[in-house]
Short mmCIF file of C-alpha atoms in Angstrom, two decimals:
data_model
loop_
_atom_site.label_atom_id
_atom_site.label_comp_id
_atom_site.label_asym_id
_atom_site.label_seq_id
_atom_site.Cartn_x
_atom_site.Cartn_y
_atom_site.Cartn_z
CA MET A 1 -6.19 -322.10 -139.94
CA TYR A 2 -9.02 -319.83 -140.91
CA TYR A 3 -12.65 -320.24 -140.02
CA PHE A 4 -15.89 -318.23 -140.12
CA ASN A 5 -18.38 -318.08 -137.25
CA THR A 6 -21.80 -318.40 -138.87
CA THR A 7 -23.53 -317.02 -135.79
CA SER A 8 -21.96 -313.56 -136.14
CA ARG A 9 -22.92 -310.81 -138.54
CA MET A 10 -20.55 -308.61 -140.45
CA ARG A 11 -21.53 -305.02 -139.70
CA PRO A 12 -19.86 -301.95 -141.24
CA ARG A 13 -18.27 -299.82 -138.58
CA GLY A 14 -19.71 -296.21 -138.41
CA ARG A 15 -17.15 -293.46 -138.99
CA GLY A 16 -17.24 -290.53 -136.41
CA PHE A 17 -15.62 -287.06 -136.44
CA THR A 18 -12.15 -286.64 -135.13
CA LEU A 19 -11.29 -283.87 -132.68
CA ILE A 20 -9.30 -282.03 -135.36
CA GLU A 21 -12.24 -282.13 -137.78
CA MET A 22 -14.63 -280.79 -135.14
CA THR A 23 -12.19 -278.01 -134.27
CA ILE A 24 -11.94 -276.98 -137.93
CA VAL A 25 -15.73 -276.91 -138.31
CA ILE A 26 -16.17 -274.84 -135.17
CA ALA A 27 -13.48 -272.41 -136.35
CA ILE A 28 -15.19 -272.03 -139.73
CA ILE A 29 -18.55 -271.39 -138.06
CA ALA A 30 -16.94 -268.81 -135.75
CA ILE A 31 -15.34 -267.03 -138.72
CA LEU A 32 -18.62 -266.96 -140.63
CA ALA A 33 -20.47 -265.68 -137.54
CA ALA A 34 -17.87 -262.95 -137.03
CA MET A 35 -18.17 -261.92 -140.66
CA ALA A 36 -21.95 -261.82 -140.37
CA MET A 37 -21.78 -259.75 -137.19
CA SER A 38 -19.32 -257.39 -138.82
CA VAL A 39 -21.60 -256.94 -141.81
CA TYR A 40 -24.55 -256.39 -139.47
CA ALA A 41 -22.65 -253.88 -137.34
CA THR A 42 -21.51 -251.99 -140.44
CA ALA A 43 -25.05 -251.91 -141.80
CA ALA A 44 -26.38 -250.74 -138.44
CA GLN A 45 -23.80 -247.94 -138.30
CA GLN A 46 -24.64 -246.90 -141.85
CA ALA A 47 -28.34 -246.87 -141.00
CA ARG A 48 -27.68 -244.71 -137.94
CA GLY A 49 -25.59 -242.37 -140.06
CA MET A 50 -28.29 -242.07 -142.71
CA ARG A 51 -30.97 -241.40 -140.09
CA THR A 52 -28.82 -238.82 -138.33
CA ARG A 53 -28.11 -237.04 -141.62
CA ALA A 54 -31.84 -236.94 -142.30
CA ILE A 55 -32.50 -235.44 -138.85
CA ILE A 56 -29.78 -232.83 -139.33
CA ALA A 57 -31.01 -231.97 -142.84
CA LYS A 58 -34.54 -231.30 -141.55
CA ILE A 59 -33.30 -229.22 -138.62
CA ASP A 60 -31.00 -227.30 -140.96
CA GLN A 61 -33.91 -226.53 -143.28
CA LEU A 62 -36.10 -225.25 -140.45
CA ILE A 63 -33.35 -223.23 -138.77
CA SER A 64 -32.01 -221.76 -142.02
CA GLU A 65 -35.44 -220.50 -143.05
CA LYS A 66 -35.84 -218.75 -139.72
CA TYR A 67 -32.28 -217.41 -139.83
CA GLU A 68 -32.74 -215.91 -143.30
CA SER A 69 -36.00 -214.24 -142.25
CA TYR A 70 -34.00 -211.72 -140.20
CA ARG A 71 -32.79 -210.03 -143.39
CA THR A 72 -36.20 -208.39 -143.70
CA ARG A 73 -37.25 -208.55 -140.06
CA GLN A 74 -38.77 -205.39 -138.62
CA VAL A 75 -36.69 -203.98 -135.76
CA PRO A 76 -38.77 -203.18 -132.66
CA ILE A 77 -37.01 -199.91 -131.75
CA ARG A 78 -37.89 -196.31 -132.53
CA ILE A 79 -35.07 -194.39 -134.19
CA PRO A 80 -35.61 -190.60 -134.26
CA PRO A 81 -36.32 -189.40 -137.84
CA ASN A 82 -33.46 -186.86 -137.78
CA THR A 83 -30.85 -189.55 -137.04
CA ASN A 84 -27.88 -189.70 -139.43
CA PRO A 85 -28.70 -192.42 -142.02
CA ASP A 86 -25.41 -194.27 -141.47
CA VAL A 87 -25.99 -194.28 -137.72
CA ALA A 88 -29.58 -195.47 -138.18
CA VAL A 89 -28.52 -198.33 -140.48
CA ARG A 90 -25.76 -199.36 -138.08
CA LEU A 91 -28.17 -199.29 -135.13
CA ARG A 92 -30.59 -201.48 -137.07
CA LEU A 93 -27.78 -203.96 -137.76
CA TYR A 94 -26.88 -204.16 -134.07
CA ALA A 95 -30.55 -204.54 -133.13
CA ILE A 96 -31.03 -207.40 -135.61
CA ARG A 97 -28.03 -209.21 -134.12
CA ASP A 98 -29.38 -208.81 -130.60
CA LEU A 99 -32.86 -209.90 -131.66
CA MET A 100 -31.40 -212.96 -133.35
CA ARG A 101 -29.40 -213.79 -130.22
CA MET A 102 -32.51 -213.78 -128.03
CA GLU A 103 -34.86 -215.54 -130.45
CA MET A 104 -32.33 -218.11 -131.76
CA PRO A 105 -30.24 -218.87 -128.66
CA ASP A 106 -27.39 -221.36 -128.58
CA HIS A 107 -26.36 -220.47 -124.98
CA ARG A 108 -28.71 -220.31 -122.00
CA GLU A 109 -27.29 -216.85 -121.34
CA ASP A 110 -28.80 -215.69 -124.65
CA VAL A 111 -32.19 -216.23 -123.02
CA MET A 112 -31.47 -215.35 -119.40
CA ASP A 113 -29.49 -212.14 -120.03
CA GLY A 114 -32.31 -210.32 -121.77
CA PRO A 115 -31.72 -207.36 -124.14
CA ALA A 116 -28.22 -205.94 -124.50
CA GLN A 117 -27.39 -202.26 -124.37
CA LEU A 118 -27.03 -200.87 -127.89
CA PRO A 119 -25.19 -197.67 -128.92
CA GLY A 120 -27.09 -194.55 -127.97
CA ASN A 121 -28.44 -196.33 -124.88
CA TYR A 122 -31.06 -198.18 -126.92
CA TYR A 123 -32.59 -201.43 -125.68
CA LEU A 124 -34.90 -203.86 -127.40
CA ALA A 125 -37.98 -205.07 -125.56
CA ILE A 126 -37.79 -208.73 -124.56
CA PRO A 127 -39.34 -210.60 -127.53
CA SER A 128 -42.44 -212.67 -126.78
CA LEU A 129 -40.60 -215.70 -128.17
CA THR A 130 -37.82 -215.23 -125.63
CA ARG A 131 -40.39 -214.96 -122.85
CA SER A 132 -41.81 -218.30 -123.92
CA TYR A 133 -38.30 -219.81 -123.72
CA MET A 134 -37.96 -218.38 -120.22
CA ARG A 135 -41.22 -219.99 -119.14
CA ARG A 136 -40.23 -223.37 -120.54
CA ALA A 137 -36.78 -223.18 -118.93
CA ASN A 138 -38.07 -221.95 -115.58
CA GLY A 139 -36.49 -224.10 -112.89
CA SER A 140 -34.21 -225.90 -115.34
CA TRP A 141 -31.72 -223.10 -115.97
CA THR A 142 -30.59 -221.09 -112.97
CA ALA A 143 -27.95 -218.40 -112.55
CA ASN A 144 -26.04 -220.61 -110.10
CA SER A 145 -26.01 -223.74 -112.26
CA THR A 146 -22.65 -224.94 -113.53
CA ASP A 147 -23.92 -227.79 -115.73
CA TRP A 148 -23.99 -226.31 -119.23
CA SER A 149 -23.22 -229.54 -121.09
CA ASN A 150 -26.51 -229.74 -123.01
CA ASP A 151 -27.31 -226.03 -123.26
CA SER A 152 -26.85 -225.79 -127.03
CA ALA A 153 -29.02 -228.87 -127.65
CA GLU A 154 -31.70 -227.62 -125.26
CA CYS A 155 -31.73 -224.21 -126.94
CA LEU A 156 -32.18 -225.93 -130.29
CA TYR A 157 -35.13 -227.88 -128.92
CA LEU A 158 -36.73 -224.71 -127.54
CA ILE A 159 -36.46 -223.03 -130.95
CA LEU A 160 -37.95 -226.01 -132.79
CA ALA A 161 -40.73 -226.42 -130.20
CA ALA A 162 -41.88 -222.88 -130.97
CA MET A 163 -41.74 -223.30 -134.76
CA ARG A 164 -44.36 -224.48 -137.21
CA ASP A 165 -43.84 -225.80 -140.71
CA GLY A 166 -47.08 -225.30 -142.57
CA ASP A 167 -49.89 -226.74 -140.46
CA LYS A 168 -47.71 -228.91 -138.23
CA SER A 169 -45.30 -228.37 -135.38
CA ALA A 170 -41.62 -228.67 -136.21
CA LEU A 171 -41.37 -231.36 -133.52
CA ASP A 172 -43.76 -233.59 -135.49
CA TYR A 173 -40.85 -234.45 -137.78
CA PHE A 174 -39.08 -236.32 -134.99
CA SER A 175 -40.03 -239.67 -133.49
CA PRO A 176 -40.30 -240.15 -129.69
CA SER A 177 -36.94 -241.96 -129.71
CA GLU A 178 -35.33 -238.83 -131.19
CA ILE A 179 -36.41 -236.60 -128.31
CA GLY A 180 -35.09 -237.04 -124.79
CA ASP A 181 -33.83 -235.36 -121.64
CA LEU A 182 -30.42 -236.93 -121.08
CA ASP A 183 -29.40 -234.69 -118.16
CA ASN A 184 -32.83 -234.93 -116.46
CA ASP A 185 -33.16 -231.17 -115.99
CA GLY A 186 -36.66 -230.88 -117.42
CA LEU A 187 -35.58 -229.62 -120.85
CA ASN A 188 -35.50 -231.92 -123.86
CA GLU A 189 -32.92 -232.33 -126.59
CA ILE A 190 -33.16 -233.66 -130.14
CA LEU A 191 -31.14 -236.90 -130.24
CA ASP A 192 -29.16 -238.44 -133.07
CA ALA A 193 -29.36 -242.13 -133.97
CA TRP A 194 -26.72 -242.91 -131.32
CA GLY A 195 -28.89 -241.34 -128.61
CA GLN A 196 -26.70 -238.25 -128.18
CA PRO A 197 -27.90 -234.60 -128.23
CA ILE A 198 -27.65 -232.74 -131.54
CA VAL A 199 -26.08 -229.33 -130.92
CA TRP A 200 -25.99 -226.18 -132.97
CA PHE A 201 -23.98 -223.00 -133.50
CA ARG A 202 -25.95 -219.89 -134.45
CA TRP A 203 -23.00 -217.94 -135.89
CA ALA A 204 -20.55 -220.52 -137.20
CA PRO A 205 -17.84 -220.02 -139.83
CA GLY A 206 -18.42 -221.62 -143.21
CA TYR A 207 -16.94 -224.98 -144.19
CA PHE A 208 -16.11 -226.53 -147.54
CA GLY A 209 -14.53 -229.73 -148.84
CA GLY A 210 -16.86 -232.48 -147.66
CA PRO A 211 -15.51 -235.01 -145.12
CA ASN A 212 -12.08 -233.35 -145.08
CA SER A 213 -13.64 -229.95 -144.57
CA ALA A 214 -11.66 -226.80 -144.02
CA ILE A 215 -12.76 -223.63 -142.30
CA VAL A 216 -13.39 -220.51 -144.35
CA SER A 217 -11.02 -217.81 -143.17
CA PRO A 218 -12.33 -214.29 -142.47
CA GLN A 219 -9.43 -213.01 -144.54
CA ASP A 220 -10.10 -215.27 -147.54
CA VAL A 221 -13.85 -215.34 -147.93
CA ASN A 222 -15.53 -213.17 -150.55
CA GLU A 223 -19.05 -213.41 -149.13
CA PRO A 224 -19.80 -210.46 -146.83
CA ASP A 225 -22.30 -210.47 -143.99
CA PRO A 226 -25.72 -210.59 -145.71
CA PHE A 227 -27.30 -208.74 -142.78
CA ASP A 228 -24.98 -205.80 -143.46
CA PRO A 229 -25.43 -205.06 -147.19
CA MET A 230 -24.33 -201.43 -146.68
CA LYS A 231 -21.13 -202.55 -144.89
CA VAL A 232 -21.75 -200.23 -141.96
CA ASP A 233 -19.95 -202.50 -139.50
CA PRO A 234 -16.91 -200.38 -138.50
CA ARG A 235 -14.53 -203.28 -139.14
CA TRP A 236 -14.88 -202.70 -142.87
CA THR A 237 -13.03 -199.41 -142.52
CA ASN A 238 -11.02 -199.45 -139.30
CA GLY A 239 -8.32 -201.88 -140.42
CA SER A 240 -9.59 -204.80 -138.36
CA THR A 241 -8.16 -208.24 -139.11
CA VAL A 242 -11.69 -209.64 -138.83
CA VAL A 243 -13.83 -208.73 -141.83
CA PRO A 244 -17.56 -209.27 -141.22
CA TYR A 245 -18.35 -212.17 -143.52
CA ALA A 246 -21.31 -214.51 -143.92
CA LEU A 247 -21.89 -216.77 -140.94
CA LYS A 248 -24.23 -219.75 -141.11
CA PRO A 249 -26.11 -221.88 -138.59
CA LEU A 250 -24.29 -225.18 -138.08
CA ILE A 251 -26.15 -228.31 -136.92
CA VAL A 252 -23.85 -231.02 -135.55
CA SER A 253 -23.97 -234.63 -134.36
CA GLY A 254 -21.02 -236.26 -132.63
CA GLY A 255 -21.53 -239.36 -134.80
CA PRO A 256 -20.45 -242.86 -133.73
CA ASP A 257 -17.57 -241.62 -131.55
CA LYS A 258 -19.97 -239.16 -129.84
CA ARG A 259 -17.38 -236.34 -129.84
CA ILE A 260 -17.68 -232.85 -131.30
CA ASP A 261 -14.29 -231.21 -131.75
CA LEU A 262 -15.57 -227.69 -132.39
CA TYR A 263 -14.90 -224.68 -130.19
CA PHE A 264 -17.64 -223.60 -127.81
CA ARG A 265 -17.85 -221.88 -124.42
CA PHE A 266 -21.04 -222.63 -122.55
CA ASP A 267 -20.69 -219.80 -120.03
CA PHE A 268 -20.24 -217.04 -122.60
CA HIS A 269 -22.40 -213.89 -122.50
CA TYR A 270 -22.93 -212.50 -126.00
CA SER A 271 -24.86 -209.62 -124.48
CA GLN A 272 -21.63 -208.33 -122.89
CA THR A 273 -19.21 -208.60 -125.83
CA ALA A 274 -18.55 -204.90 -126.50
CA SER A 275 -15.38 -205.02 -124.42
CA VAL A 276 -14.08 -208.27 -125.95
CA ASN A 277 -11.49 -208.03 -128.73
CA GLY A 278 -12.71 -204.61 -129.81
CA ALA A 279 -16.19 -205.84 -130.75
CA PRO A 280 -18.11 -202.74 -131.91
CA CYS A 281 -21.25 -203.63 -129.98
CA ASN A 282 -22.86 -206.19 -127.72
CA SER A 283 -24.23 -209.39 -129.32
CA ASP A 284 -21.40 -209.39 -131.85
CA PRO A 285 -21.35 -212.53 -134.06
CA PHE A 286 -17.62 -212.20 -134.84
CA VAL A 287 -16.28 -211.98 -131.32
CA LEU A 288 -13.18 -214.11 -130.66
CA THR A 289 -12.58 -215.70 -127.27
CA PRO A 290 -9.50 -217.50 -125.86
CA ASP A 291 -9.50 -221.29 -125.67
CA LEU A 292 -7.63 -223.37 -123.06
CA ASN A 293 -4.36 -222.59 -124.84
CA ASN A 294 -5.20 -218.87 -125.03
CA VAL A 295 -5.74 -219.05 -128.80
CA GLN A 296 -8.42 -216.63 -130.02
CA ARG A 297 -11.20 -218.56 -131.74
CA LEU A 298 -14.61 -218.10 -133.29
CA PHE A 299 -17.35 -220.38 -131.97
CA GLY A 300 -17.77 -223.37 -134.26
CA SER A 301 -14.17 -223.45 -135.46
CA PRO A 302 -12.15 -226.72 -135.34
CA TYR A 303 -10.82 -227.42 -131.85
CA ASP A 304 -9.39 -230.36 -129.89
CA ALA A 305 -12.10 -230.12 -127.26
CA ASN A 306 -11.13 -233.27 -125.35
CA GLN A 307 -7.38 -232.55 -125.61
CA ASP A 308 -6.56 -235.97 -127.08
CA GLY A 309 -4.24 -234.64 -129.76
CA TYR A 310 -6.73 -235.03 -132.60
#
């Protein structure tokens, strides 16, 4: 028998979500969030890369202009008028290299060592620019210090701090977040977009080929040293395997992995290079030094600095 209770009301039953449906929705949301975060992280990395390239490009412009000025720079030494012309030109070349070392340092020793002894027992006077570096570094760099990790970056900052571009200081091109003192020694560094010091090499070998760059070999290059147009460097004629070729300043950021696999020795004294690898004089740009595996290298050449196999 069937009957209907007139006191009740027929109400449609509400349909809820099942556990499986909720799990699927949550998974979809998680996937979309991960994709969004990935896109954001990629965009952030690209933005950092673009900003770092802009910083490097400006530093490169400022440093390159100063570097090229040494082609016509007056040498502050007196060469006797009866000196053999070849000897006089060679002495000027050596003096320019020593002057460049002191005024455009990439090691603290370039500043602290003072003038090197040149052939004929000549010495340059300490440039006023170098004296200003000494004053700024007073108390930060000491002869007994063994922490050289940020020397190159600090030298770069000292150079830029003393430069002007038109009516403004070179440092005006960098925001406060791009200047810091990561090792807390009282000397600043220019920082890339990842907050790491930007370093530089004064006399680096040339590179070509973009991202997969290759080093220009001293034996292959056809561009001679522009500071030696007369080719008075003795290696042009003494059969040396190192031909004096054009070296360029190299400005470098470690990028997102914060590693710079280029050869550098922080404790090296350019002012004492005459006895190293047959260098013809102190402050020699082409001096080769042994790495950890006793391979002779030029500063700035590719090198597995952290010994990770790459």
